[in-house]
Coordinates of C-alpha atoms in Angstrom, one line a residue:
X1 CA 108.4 101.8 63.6
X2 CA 110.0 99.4 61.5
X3 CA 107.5 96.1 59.9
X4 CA 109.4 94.0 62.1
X5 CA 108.9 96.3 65.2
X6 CA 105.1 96.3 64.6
X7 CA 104.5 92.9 64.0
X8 CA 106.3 92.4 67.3
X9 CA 103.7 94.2 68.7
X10 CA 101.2 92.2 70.2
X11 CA 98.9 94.1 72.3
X12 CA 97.8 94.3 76.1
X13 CA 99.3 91.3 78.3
X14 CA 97.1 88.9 80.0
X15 CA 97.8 90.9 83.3
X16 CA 96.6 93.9 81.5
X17 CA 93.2 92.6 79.8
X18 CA 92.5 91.1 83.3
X19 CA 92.7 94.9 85.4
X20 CA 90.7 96.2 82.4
X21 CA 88.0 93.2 83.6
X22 CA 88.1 93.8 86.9
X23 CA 87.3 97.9 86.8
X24 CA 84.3 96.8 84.3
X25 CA 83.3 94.8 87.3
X26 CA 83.9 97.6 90.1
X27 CA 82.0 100.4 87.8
X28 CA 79.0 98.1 87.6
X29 CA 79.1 97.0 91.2
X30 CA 79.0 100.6 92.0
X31 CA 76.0 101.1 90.1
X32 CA 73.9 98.9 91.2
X33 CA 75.0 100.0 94.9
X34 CA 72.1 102.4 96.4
X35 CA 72.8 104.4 99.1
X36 CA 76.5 106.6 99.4
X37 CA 77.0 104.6 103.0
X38 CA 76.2 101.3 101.3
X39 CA 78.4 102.0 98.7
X40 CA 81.6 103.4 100.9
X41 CA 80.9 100.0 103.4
X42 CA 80.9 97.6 100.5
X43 CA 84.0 99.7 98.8
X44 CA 85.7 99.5 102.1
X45 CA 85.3 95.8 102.1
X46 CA 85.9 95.3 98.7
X47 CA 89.7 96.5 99.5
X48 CA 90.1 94.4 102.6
X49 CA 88.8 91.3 100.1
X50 CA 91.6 91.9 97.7
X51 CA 94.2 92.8 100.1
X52 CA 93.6 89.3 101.6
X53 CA 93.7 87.6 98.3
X54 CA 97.5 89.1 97.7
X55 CA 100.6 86.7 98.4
X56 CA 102.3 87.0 101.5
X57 CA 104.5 90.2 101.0
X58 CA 102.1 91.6 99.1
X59 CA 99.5 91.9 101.6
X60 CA 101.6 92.2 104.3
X61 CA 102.6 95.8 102.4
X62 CA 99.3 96.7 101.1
X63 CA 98.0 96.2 105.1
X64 CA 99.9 98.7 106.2
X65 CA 99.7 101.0 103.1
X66 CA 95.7 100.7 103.9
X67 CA 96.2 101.2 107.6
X68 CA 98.6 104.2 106.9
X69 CA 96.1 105.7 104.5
X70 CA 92.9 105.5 106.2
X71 CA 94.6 107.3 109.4
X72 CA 96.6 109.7 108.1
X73 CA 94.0 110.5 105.5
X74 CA 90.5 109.7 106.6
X75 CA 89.1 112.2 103.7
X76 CA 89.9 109.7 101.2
X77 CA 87.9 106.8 100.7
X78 CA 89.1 103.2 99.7
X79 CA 88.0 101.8 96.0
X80 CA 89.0 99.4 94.3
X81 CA 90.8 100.5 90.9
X82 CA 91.2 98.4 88.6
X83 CA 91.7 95.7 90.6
X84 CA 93.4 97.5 93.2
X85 CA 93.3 98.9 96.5
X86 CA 92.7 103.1 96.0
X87 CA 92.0 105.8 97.8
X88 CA 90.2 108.3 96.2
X89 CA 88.4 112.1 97.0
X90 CA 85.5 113.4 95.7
X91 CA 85.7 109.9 93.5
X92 CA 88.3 110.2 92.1
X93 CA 91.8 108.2 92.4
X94 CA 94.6 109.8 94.5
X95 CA 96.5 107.0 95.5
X96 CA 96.7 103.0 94.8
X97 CA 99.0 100.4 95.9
X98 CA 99.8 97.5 93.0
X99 CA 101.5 94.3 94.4
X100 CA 104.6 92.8 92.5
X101 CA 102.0 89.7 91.8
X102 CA 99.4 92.2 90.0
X103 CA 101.9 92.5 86.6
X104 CA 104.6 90.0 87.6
X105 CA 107.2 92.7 89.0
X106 CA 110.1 92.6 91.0
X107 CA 108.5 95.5 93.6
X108 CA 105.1 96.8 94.7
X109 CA 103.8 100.4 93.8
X110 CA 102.9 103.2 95.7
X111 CA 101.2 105.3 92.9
X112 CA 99.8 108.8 92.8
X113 CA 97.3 109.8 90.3
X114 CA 97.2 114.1 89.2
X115 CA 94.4 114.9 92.1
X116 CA 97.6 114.2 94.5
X117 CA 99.2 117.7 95.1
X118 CA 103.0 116.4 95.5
X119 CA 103.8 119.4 93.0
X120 CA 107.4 120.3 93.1
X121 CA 108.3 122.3 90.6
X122 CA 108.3 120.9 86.9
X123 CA 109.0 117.6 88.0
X124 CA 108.3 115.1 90.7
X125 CA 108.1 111.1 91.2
X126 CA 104.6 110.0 91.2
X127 CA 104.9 106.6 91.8
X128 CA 107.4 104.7 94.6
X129 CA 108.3 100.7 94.6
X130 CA 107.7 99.2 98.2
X131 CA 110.1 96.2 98.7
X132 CA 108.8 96.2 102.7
X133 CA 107.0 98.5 105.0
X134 CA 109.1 99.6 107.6
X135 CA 108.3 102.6 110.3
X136 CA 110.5 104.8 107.9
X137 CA 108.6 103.9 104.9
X138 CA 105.1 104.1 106.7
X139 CA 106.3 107.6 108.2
X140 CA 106.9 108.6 104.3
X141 CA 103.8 107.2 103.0
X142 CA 102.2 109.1 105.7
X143 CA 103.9 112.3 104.8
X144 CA 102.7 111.6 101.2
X145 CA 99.5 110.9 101.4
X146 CA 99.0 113.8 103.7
X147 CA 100.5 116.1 101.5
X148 CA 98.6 114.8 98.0
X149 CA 95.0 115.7 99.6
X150 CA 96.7 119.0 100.7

């Protein structure tokens, strides 16, 4: 890396400090939670809180990425990541939606962490922008998420 290159270099973005924040938060929320119902209840509403917060499309999208999810997968159980709505299994991450507001994007994602078993062959996507949920998109998701918790 040239001097130029690494002065340039500024490190995380605002958007990025902020997520880092917000999973501080969740782990210590989750501590202080006592019993595994209590803590799946207030998880499950924790998701429903920041799906709400999200801008129109946004939430709109990560509704029906929720409502996809928790059907076609009831194993896995909503989280928040930082500062996301996730779906995890045996705590940890599978899958996560990120709205286009969360980093300023042009798309939301539909990301899949390595618990997800979409294996195919030595290389396969693990993450999917989401410009609108439409019944094609939800019957994919579904497909997905079914497939990743095998």
């Amino acid at each position: 890396m040239s001097s130029a290159e690494s002065s340039a270099y500024e490190g995380f973005t605002a958007e990025e400090r902020a997520a880092m924040k917000e999973h501080a938060r969740e782990l210590k929320a989750a501590a202080r939670r006592t019993s595994q119902a209590d803590k799946a209840a207030q998880a499950e509403r924790d998701v429903l809180a920041k799906i709400a917060e999200m801008q129109d499309s946004d939430r709109v999208m990560a509704e029906r990425v929720h409502t996809v999810v928790t059907t076609c997968a009831p194993a896995l159980a909503p989280k928040l990541w930082y500062g996301m709505p996730a779906y995890a299994l045996d705590g940890k991450v599978v899958c996560f939606f990120q709205s286009a507001g969360k980093f300023k994007a042009r798309y939301a994602t539909l990301g899949f962490n390595d618990p997800a078993k979409l294996d195919e062959g030595a290389m396969w996507a693990t993450a999917f922008a989401l410009t609108e949920v439409t019944p094609e998109v939800e019957a994919r998701i579904a497909e997905l998420v079914k497939r990743a918790v095998g």
